[in-house]
mmCIF file with all atom_site columns, C-alpha atoms and ligand atoms in Angstrom:
data_model
loop_
_atom_site.group_PDB
_atom_site.id
_atom_site.type_symbol
_atom_site.label_atom_id
_atom_site.label_alt_id
_atom_site.label_comp_id
_atom_site.label_asym_id
_atom_site.label_entity_id
_atom_site.label_seq_id
_atom_site.pdbx_PDB_ins_code
_atom_site.Cartn_x
_atom_site.Cartn_y
_atom_site.Cartn_z
_atom_site.occupancy
_atom_site.B_iso_or_equiv
_atom_site.pdbx_formal_charge
_atom_site.auth_seq_id
_atom_site.auth_comp_id
_atom_site.auth_asym_id
_atom_site.auth_atom_id
_atom_site.pdbx_PDB_model_num
ATOM   1   C  CA  . UNK U 1 1   ? 27.655 4.236   -12.236 1.00 0.00 ? 1119 UNK U CA  1
ATOM   2   C  CA  . UNK U 1 2   ? 29.602 7.434   -11.695 1.00 0.00 ? 1120 UNK U CA  1
ATOM   3   C  CA  . UNK U 1 3   ? 26.485 9.555   -12.215 1.00 0.00 ? 1121 UNK U CA  1
ATOM   4   C  CA  . UNK U 1 4   ? 24.567 7.310   -9.857  1.00 0.00 ? 1122 UNK U CA  1
ATOM   5   C  CA  . UNK U 1 5   ? 27.131 7.532   -7.073  1.00 0.00 ? 1123 UNK U CA  1
ATOM   6   C  CA  . UNK U 1 6   ? 27.046 11.320  -7.501  1.00 0.00 ? 1124 UNK U CA  1
ATOM   7   C  CA  . UNK U 1 7   ? 23.215 11.117  -7.463  1.00 0.00 ? 1125 UNK U CA  1
ATOM   8   C  CA  . UNK U 1 8   ? 23.286 13.091  -10.716 1.00 0.00 ? 1126 UNK U CA  1
ATOM   9   C  CA  . UNK U 1 9   ? 21.303 10.739  -12.980 1.00 0.00 ? 1127 UNK U CA  1
ATOM   10  C  CA  . UNK U 1 10  ? 18.519 12.723  -14.602 1.00 0.00 ? 1128 UNK U CA  1
ATOM   11  C  CA  . UNK U 1 11  ? 15.566 11.235  -12.806 1.00 0.00 ? 1129 UNK U CA  1
ATOM   12  C  CA  . UNK U 1 12  ? 12.417 13.318  -12.333 1.00 0.00 ? 1130 UNK U CA  1
ATOM   13  C  CA  . UNK U 1 13  ? 13.763 14.307  -8.907  1.00 0.00 ? 1131 UNK U CA  1
ATOM   14  C  CA  . UNK U 1 14  ? 16.921 15.811  -10.412 1.00 0.00 ? 1132 UNK U CA  1
ATOM   15  C  CA  . UNK U 1 15  ? 15.084 17.410  -13.334 1.00 0.00 ? 1133 UNK U CA  1
ATOM   16  C  CA  . UNK U 1 16  ? 12.815 19.176  -10.824 1.00 0.00 ? 1134 UNK U CA  1
ATOM   17  C  CA  . UNK U 1 17  ? 15.888 20.487  -9.006  1.00 0.00 ? 1135 UNK U CA  1
ATOM   18  C  CA  . UNK U 1 18  ? 16.928 22.009  -12.344 1.00 0.00 ? 1136 UNK U CA  1
ATOM   19  C  CA  . UNK U 1 19  ? 13.584 23.789  -12.629 1.00 0.00 ? 1137 UNK U CA  1
ATOM   20  C  CA  . UNK U 1 20  ? 11.585 21.434  -14.860 1.00 0.00 ? 1138 UNK U CA  1
ATOM   21  C  CA  . UNK U 1 21  ? 7.903  21.216  -14.038 1.00 0.00 ? 1139 UNK U CA  1
ATOM   22  C  CA  . UNK U 1 22  ? 7.034  17.518  -13.910 1.00 0.00 ? 1140 UNK U CA  1
ATOM   23  C  CA  . UNK U 1 23  ? 4.338  15.342  -12.464 1.00 0.00 ? 1141 UNK U CA  1
ATOM   24  C  CA  . UNK U 1 24  ? 6.807  12.806  -11.154 1.00 0.00 ? 1142 UNK U CA  1
ATOM   25  C  CA  . UNK U 1 25  ? 5.726  9.202   -11.267 1.00 0.00 ? 1143 UNK U CA  1
ATOM   26  C  CA  . UNK U 1 26  ? 7.860  6.068   -11.425 1.00 0.00 ? 1144 UNK U CA  1
ATOM   27  C  CA  . UNK U 1 27  ? 7.422  4.569   -14.899 1.00 0.00 ? 1145 UNK U CA  1
ATOM   28  C  CA  . UNK U 1 28  ? 7.762  1.060   -13.490 1.00 0.00 ? 1146 UNK U CA  1
ATOM   29  C  CA  . UNK U 1 29  ? 5.392  0.787   -10.524 1.00 0.00 ? 1147 UNK U CA  1
ATOM   30  C  CA  . UNK U 1 30  ? 3.493  4.009   -11.255 1.00 0.00 ? 1148 UNK U CA  1
ATOM   31  C  CA  . UNK U 1 31  ? 2.955  4.440   -7.520  1.00 0.00 ? 1149 UNK U CA  1
ATOM   32  C  CA  . UNK U 1 32  ? 5.771  6.640   -6.248  1.00 0.00 ? 1150 UNK U CA  1
ATOM   33  C  CA  . UNK U 1 33  ? 7.698  9.722   -7.317  1.00 0.00 ? 1151 UNK U CA  1
ATOM   34  C  CA  . UNK U 1 34  ? 10.749 8.940   -9.410  1.00 0.00 ? 1152 UNK U CA  1
ATOM   35  C  CA  . UNK U 1 35  ? 13.785 9.488   -7.228  1.00 0.00 ? 1153 UNK U CA  1
ATOM   36  C  CA  . UNK U 1 36  ? 17.179 7.834   -7.543  1.00 0.00 ? 1154 UNK U CA  1
ATOM   37  C  CA  . UNK U 1 37  ? 16.671 5.793   -4.398  1.00 0.00 ? 1155 UNK U CA  1
ATOM   38  C  CA  . UNK U 1 38  ? 13.185 4.729   -5.452  1.00 0.00 ? 1156 UNK U CA  1
ATOM   39  C  CA  . UNK U 1 39  ? 14.030 3.784   -9.038  1.00 0.00 ? 1157 UNK U CA  1
ATOM   40  C  CA  . UNK U 1 40  ? 17.288 1.969   -8.360  1.00 0.00 ? 1158 UNK U CA  1
ATOM   41  C  CA  . UNK U 1 41  ? 16.756 0.593   -4.867  1.00 0.00 ? 1159 UNK U CA  1
ATOM   42  C  CA  . UNK U 1 42  ? 13.221 0.503   -3.528  1.00 0.00 ? 1160 UNK U CA  1
ATOM   43  C  CA  . UNK U 1 43  ? 10.784 0.206   -6.427  1.00 0.00 ? 1161 UNK U CA  1
ATOM   44  C  CA  . UNK U 1 44  ? 8.903  -3.101  -6.197  1.00 0.00 ? 1162 UNK U CA  1
ATOM   45  C  CA  . UNK U 1 45  ? 10.209 -3.950  -9.690  1.00 0.00 ? 1163 UNK U CA  1
ATOM   46  C  CA  . UNK U 1 46  ? 13.829 -3.248  -8.762  1.00 0.00 ? 1164 UNK U CA  1
ATOM   47  C  CA  . UNK U 1 47  ? 13.433 -5.110  -5.473  1.00 0.00 ? 1165 UNK U CA  1
ATOM   48  C  CA  . UNK U 1 48  ? 12.645 -8.286  -7.384  1.00 0.00 ? 1166 UNK U CA  1
ATOM   49  C  CA  . UNK U 1 49  ? 15.996 -8.227  -9.179  1.00 0.00 ? 1167 UNK U CA  1
ATOM   50  C  CA  . UNK U 1 50  ? 17.874 -7.516  -5.975  1.00 0.00 ? 1168 UNK U CA  1
ATOM   51  C  CA  . UNK U 1 51  ? 16.078 -10.465 -4.389  1.00 0.00 ? 1169 UNK U CA  1
ATOM   52  C  CA  . UNK U 1 52  ? 16.845 -12.690 -7.392  1.00 0.00 ? 1170 UNK U CA  1
ATOM   53  C  CA  . UNK U 1 53  ? 20.575 -11.943 -7.282  1.00 0.00 ? 1171 UNK U CA  1
ATOM   54  C  CA  . UNK U 1 54  ? 20.695 -12.303 -3.485  1.00 0.00 ? 1172 UNK U CA  1
ATOM   55  C  CA  . UNK U 1 55  ? 19.223 -15.788 -3.893  1.00 0.00 ? 1173 UNK U CA  1
ATOM   56  C  CA  . UNK U 1 56  ? 21.686 -16.633 -6.669  1.00 0.00 ? 1174 UNK U CA  1
ATOM   57  C  CA  . UNK U 1 57  ? 24.555 -15.412 -4.533  1.00 0.00 ? 1175 UNK U CA  1
ATOM   58  C  CA  . UNK U 1 58  ? 23.163 -17.413 -1.631  1.00 0.00 ? 1176 UNK U CA  1
ATOM   59  C  CA  . UNK U 1 59  ? 23.030 -14.564 0.860   1.00 0.00 ? 1177 UNK U CA  1
ATOM   60  C  CA  . UNK U 1 60  ? 20.507 -12.933 3.126   1.00 0.00 ? 1178 UNK U CA  1
ATOM   61  C  CA  . UNK U 1 61  ? 21.116 -9.271  2.518   1.00 0.00 ? 1179 UNK U CA  1
ATOM   62  C  CA  . UNK U 1 62  ? 19.706 -6.155  4.132   1.00 0.00 ? 1180 UNK U CA  1
ATOM   63  C  CA  . UNK U 1 63  ? 19.850 -3.549  1.384   1.00 0.00 ? 1181 UNK U CA  1
ATOM   64  C  CA  . UNK U 1 64  ? 21.097 -0.135  2.558   1.00 0.00 ? 1182 UNK U CA  1
ATOM   65  C  CA  . UNK U 1 65  ? 19.068 2.957   1.727   1.00 0.00 ? 1183 UNK U CA  1
ATOM   66  C  CA  . UNK U 1 66  ? 21.543 4.675   -0.582  1.00 0.00 ? 1184 UNK U CA  1
ATOM   67  C  CA  . UNK U 1 67  ? 23.459 3.923   -3.774  1.00 0.00 ? 1185 UNK U CA  1
ATOM   68  C  CA  . UNK U 1 68  ? 26.840 4.299   -2.067  1.00 0.00 ? 1186 UNK U CA  1
ATOM   69  C  CA  . UNK U 1 69  ? 25.653 2.153   0.813   1.00 0.00 ? 1187 UNK U CA  1
ATOM   70  C  CA  . UNK U 1 70  ? 24.577 -0.593  -1.582  1.00 0.00 ? 1188 UNK U CA  1
ATOM   71  C  CA  . UNK U 1 71  ? 27.898 -0.551  -3.419  1.00 0.00 ? 1189 UNK U CA  1
ATOM   72  C  CA  . UNK U 1 72  ? 29.816 -0.793  -0.172  1.00 0.00 ? 1190 UNK U CA  1
ATOM   73  C  CA  . UNK U 1 73  ? 27.602 -3.454  1.314   1.00 0.00 ? 1191 UNK U CA  1
ATOM   74  C  CA  . UNK U 1 74  ? 27.139 -5.618  -1.790  1.00 0.00 ? 1192 UNK U CA  1
ATOM   75  C  CA  . UNK U 1 75  ? 30.854 -5.674  -2.559  1.00 0.00 ? 1193 UNK U CA  1
ATOM   76  C  CA  . UNK U 1 76  ? 32.062 -6.042  1.019   1.00 0.00 ? 1194 UNK U CA  1
ATOM   77  C  CA  . UNK U 1 77  ? 31.717 -9.760  1.580   1.00 0.00 ? 1195 UNK U CA  1
ATOM   78  C  CA  . UNK U 1 78  ? 32.424 -12.830 -0.446  1.00 0.00 ? 1196 UNK U CA  1
ATOM   79  C  CA  . UNK U 1 79  ? 33.762 -11.248 -3.629  1.00 0.00 ? 1197 UNK U CA  1
ATOM   80  C  CA  . UNK U 1 80  ? 37.429 -11.794 -3.009  1.00 0.00 ? 1198 UNK U CA  1
ATOM   81  C  CA  . UNK U 1 81  ? 38.122 -14.939 -4.997  1.00 0.00 ? 1199 UNK U CA  1
ATOM   82  C  CA  . UNK U 1 82  ? 38.281 -14.919 -8.784  1.00 0.00 ? 1200 UNK U CA  1
ATOM   83  C  CA  . UNK U 1 83  ? 35.189 -17.100 -8.854  1.00 0.00 ? 1201 UNK U CA  1
ATOM   84  C  CA  . UNK U 1 84  ? 33.242 -14.584 -6.807  1.00 0.00 ? 1202 UNK U CA  1
ATOM   85  C  CA  . UNK U 1 85  ? 34.353 -11.447 -8.653  1.00 0.00 ? 1203 UNK U CA  1
ATOM   86  C  CA  . UNK U 1 86  ? 31.343 -11.762 -10.909 1.00 0.00 ? 1204 UNK U CA  1
ATOM   87  C  CA  . UNK U 1 87  ? 29.049 -10.611 -8.112  1.00 0.00 ? 1205 UNK U CA  1
ATOM   88  C  CA  . UNK U 1 88  ? 30.608 -7.156  -8.249  1.00 0.00 ? 1206 UNK U CA  1
ATOM   89  C  CA  . UNK U 1 89  ? 28.870 -6.694  -11.592 1.00 0.00 ? 1207 UNK U CA  1
ATOM   90  C  CA  . UNK U 1 90  ? 25.383 -7.151  -10.140 1.00 0.00 ? 1208 UNK U CA  1
ATOM   91  C  CA  . UNK U 1 91  ? 24.610 -3.562  -9.065  1.00 0.00 ? 1209 UNK U CA  1
ATOM   92  C  CA  . UNK U 1 92  ? 25.664 -2.197  -12.461 1.00 0.00 ? 1210 UNK U CA  1
ATOM   93  C  CA  . UNK U 1 93  ? 23.628 -4.907  -14.241 1.00 0.00 ? 1211 UNK U CA  1
ATOM   94  C  CA  . UNK U 1 94  ? 20.492 -4.124  -12.260 1.00 0.00 ? 1212 UNK U CA  1
ATOM   95  C  CA  . UNK U 1 95  ? 20.856 -0.357  -12.567 1.00 0.00 ? 1213 UNK U CA  1
ATOM   96  C  CA  . UNK U 1 96  ? 21.691 -0.369  -16.260 1.00 0.00 ? 1214 UNK U CA  1
ATOM   97  C  CA  . UNK U 1 97  ? 18.769 -2.726  -16.957 1.00 0.00 ? 1215 UNK U CA  1
ATOM   98  C  CA  . UNK U 1 98  ? 16.282 -0.505  -15.141 1.00 0.00 ? 1216 UNK U CA  1
ATOM   99  C  CA  . UNK U 1 99  ? 17.680 2.729   -16.539 1.00 0.00 ? 1217 UNK U CA  1
ATOM   100 C  CA  . UNK U 1 100 ? 17.222 1.359   -20.094 1.00 0.00 ? 1218 UNK U CA  1
ATOM   101 C  CA  . UNK U 1 101 ? 13.711 0.143   -19.249 1.00 0.00 ? 1219 UNK U CA  1
ATOM   102 C  CA  . UNK U 1 102 ? 12.826 3.478   -17.695 1.00 0.00 ? 1220 UNK U CA  1
ATOM   103 C  CA  . UNK U 1 103 ? 14.044 5.321   -20.790 1.00 0.00 ? 1221 UNK U CA  1
ATOM   104 C  CA  . UNK U 1 104 ? 12.212 2.962   -23.160 1.00 0.00 ? 1222 UNK U CA  1
ATOM   105 C  CA  . UNK U 1 105 ? 9.006  3.621   -21.259 1.00 0.00 ? 1223 UNK U CA  1
ATOM   106 C  CA  . UNK U 1 106 ? 9.588  7.373   -21.035 1.00 0.00 ? 1224 UNK U CA  1
ATOM   107 C  CA  . UNK U 1 107 ? 10.774 8.111   -24.560 1.00 0.00 ? 1225 UNK U CA  1
ATOM   108 C  CA  . UNK U 1 108 ? 9.907  5.153   -26.806 1.00 0.00 ? 1226 UNK U CA  1
ATOM   109 C  CA  . UNK U 1 109 ? 6.525  4.186   -25.352 1.00 0.00 ? 1227 UNK U CA  1
ATOM   110 C  CA  . UNK U 1 110 ? 7.789  0.600   -25.133 1.00 0.00 ? 1228 UNK U CA  1
ATOM   111 C  CA  . UNK U 1 111 ? 7.639  -1.539  -22.042 1.00 0.00 ? 1229 UNK U CA  1
ATOM   112 C  CA  . UNK U 1 112 ? 8.763  -5.011  -21.145 1.00 0.00 ? 1230 UNK U CA  1
ATOM   113 C  CA  . UNK U 1 113 ? 7.228  -7.388  -18.651 1.00 0.00 ? 1231 UNK U CA  1
ATOM   114 C  CA  . UNK U 1 114 ? 9.052  -7.988  -15.387 1.00 0.00 ? 1232 UNK U CA  1
ATOM   115 C  CA  . UNK U 1 115 ? 9.938  -11.476 -16.618 1.00 0.00 ? 1233 UNK U CA  1
ATOM   116 C  CA  . UNK U 1 116 ? 11.526 -10.035 -19.779 1.00 0.00 ? 1234 UNK U CA  1
ATOM   117 C  CA  . UNK U 1 117 ? 13.419 -7.461  -17.699 1.00 0.00 ? 1235 UNK U CA  1
ATOM   118 C  CA  . UNK U 1 118 ? 14.776 -10.253 -15.468 1.00 0.00 ? 1236 UNK U CA  1
ATOM   119 C  CA  . UNK U 1 119 ? 15.884 -12.253 -18.496 1.00 0.00 ? 1237 UNK U CA  1
ATOM   120 C  CA  . UNK U 1 120 ? 17.538 -9.183  -20.042 1.00 0.00 ? 1238 UNK U CA  1
ATOM   121 C  CA  . UNK U 1 121 ? 19.368 -8.502  -16.780 1.00 0.00 ? 1239 UNK U CA  1
ATOM   122 C  CA  . UNK U 1 122 ? 20.568 -12.114 -16.515 1.00 0.00 ? 1240 UNK U CA  1
ATOM   123 C  CA  . UNK U 1 123 ? 21.726 -12.023 -20.144 1.00 0.00 ? 1241 UNK U CA  1
ATOM   124 C  CA  . UNK U 1 124 ? 23.597 -8.786  -19.476 1.00 0.00 ? 1242 UNK U CA  1
ATOM   125 C  CA  . UNK U 1 125 ? 25.148 -10.323 -16.363 1.00 0.00 ? 1243 UNK U CA  1
ATOM   126 C  CA  . UNK U 1 126 ? 26.331 -13.331 -18.380 1.00 0.00 ? 1244 UNK U CA  1
ATOM   127 C  CA  . UNK U 1 127 ? 27.646 -11.117 -21.197 1.00 0.00 ? 1245 UNK U CA  1
ATOM   128 C  CA  . UNK U 1 128 ? 29.603 -8.883  -18.845 1.00 0.00 ? 1246 UNK U CA  1
ATOM   129 C  CA  . UNK U 1 129 ? 30.958 -11.904 -16.929 1.00 0.00 ? 1247 UNK U CA  1
ATOM   130 C  CA  . UNK U 1 130 ? 32.056 -13.479 -20.193 1.00 0.00 ? 1248 UNK U CA  1
ATOM   131 C  CA  . UNK U 1 131 ? 33.741 -10.280 -21.351 1.00 0.00 ? 1249 UNK U CA  1
ATOM   132 C  CA  . UNK U 1 132 ? 35.579 -9.364  -18.190 1.00 0.00 ? 1250 UNK U CA  1
ATOM   133 C  CA  . UNK U 1 133 ? 35.829 -12.177 -15.694 1.00 0.00 ? 1251 UNK U CA  1
ATOM   134 C  CA  . UNK U 1 134 ? 35.382 -15.631 -17.129 1.00 0.00 ? 1252 UNK U CA  1
ATOM   135 C  CA  . UNK U 1 135 ? 38.571 -17.052 -18.531 1.00 0.00 ? 1253 UNK U CA  1
ATOM   136 C  CA  . UNK U 1 136 ? 38.101 -20.802 -18.151 1.00 0.00 ? 1254 UNK U CA  1
ATOM   137 C  CA  . UNK U 1 137 ? 35.365 -22.939 -19.659 1.00 0.00 ? 1255 UNK U CA  1
ATOM   138 C  CA  . UNK U 1 138 ? 34.486 -24.250 -16.193 1.00 0.00 ? 1256 UNK U CA  1
ATOM   139 C  CA  . UNK U 1 139 ? 33.797 -20.688 -15.050 1.00 0.00 ? 1257 UNK U CA  1
ATOM   140 C  CA  . UNK U 1 140 ? 31.365 -20.155 -17.923 1.00 0.00 ? 1258 UNK U CA  1
ATOM   141 C  CA  . UNK U 1 141 ? 29.497 -23.347 -17.007 1.00 0.00 ? 1259 UNK U CA  1
ATOM   142 C  CA  . UNK U 1 142 ? 29.442 -22.244 -13.382 1.00 0.00 ? 1260 UNK U CA  1
ATOM   143 C  CA  . UNK U 1 143 ? 27.765 -18.946 -14.302 1.00 0.00 ? 1261 UNK U CA  1
ATOM   144 C  CA  . UNK U 1 144 ? 25.344 -20.690 -16.661 1.00 0.00 ? 1262 UNK U CA  1
ATOM   145 C  CA  . UNK U 1 145 ? 24.379 -23.099 -13.853 1.00 0.00 ? 1263 UNK U CA  1
ATOM   146 C  CA  . UNK U 1 146 ? 23.788 -20.100 -11.621 1.00 0.00 ? 1264 UNK U CA  1
ATOM   147 C  CA  . UNK U 1 147 ? 21.595 -18.434 -14.265 1.00 0.00 ? 1265 UNK U CA  1
ATOM   148 C  CA  . UNK U 1 148 ? 19.700 -21.658 -14.918 1.00 0.00 ? 1266 UNK U CA  1
ATOM   149 C  CA  . UNK U 1 149 ? 18.735 -21.693 -11.241 1.00 0.00 ? 1267 UNK U CA  1
ATOM   150 C  CA  . UNK U 1 150 ? 17.204 -18.234 -11.668 1.00 0.00 ? 1268 UNK U CA  1
ATOM   151 C  CA  . UNK U 1 151 ? 14.705 -19.173 -14.380 1.00 0.00 ? 1269 UNK U CA  1
HETATM 152 ZN ZN1 . LIG J 2 .   ? 8.519  2.379   -8.800  1.00 0.00 ? 502  LIG J ZN1 1
#
């Protein structure tokens, strides 16, 4: 998250700035150059997870065009109560999920379907909620209900 907010994640865009010669192409959609904003915000694959979590959160959300903008906007409203703290994990869940998928495709020649990526992201969301936020059994059921609505 720190590297992302500093726009220092080693995407093709940043590798080029360091002098690497690359034919940059997003490993997910294979349509656009791999930039931080494309990979983590605007790729059609990434968009689907943002849309999924917006629906789960029950909001209509206009996603800003930068990582910092997203963090500020996503965390601004409706996350104050203990019950709603879980939503703060969403950007990190989405970005970590896609960074792992991107690296699997780039270095391991392995790729998951969008459905599998969504399920992995939801599982990560549940795991992180359970580790850091959920303290009562009712909270766990609440998150599971939320995840059930997503599938
Ligand atoms: Zn893409």
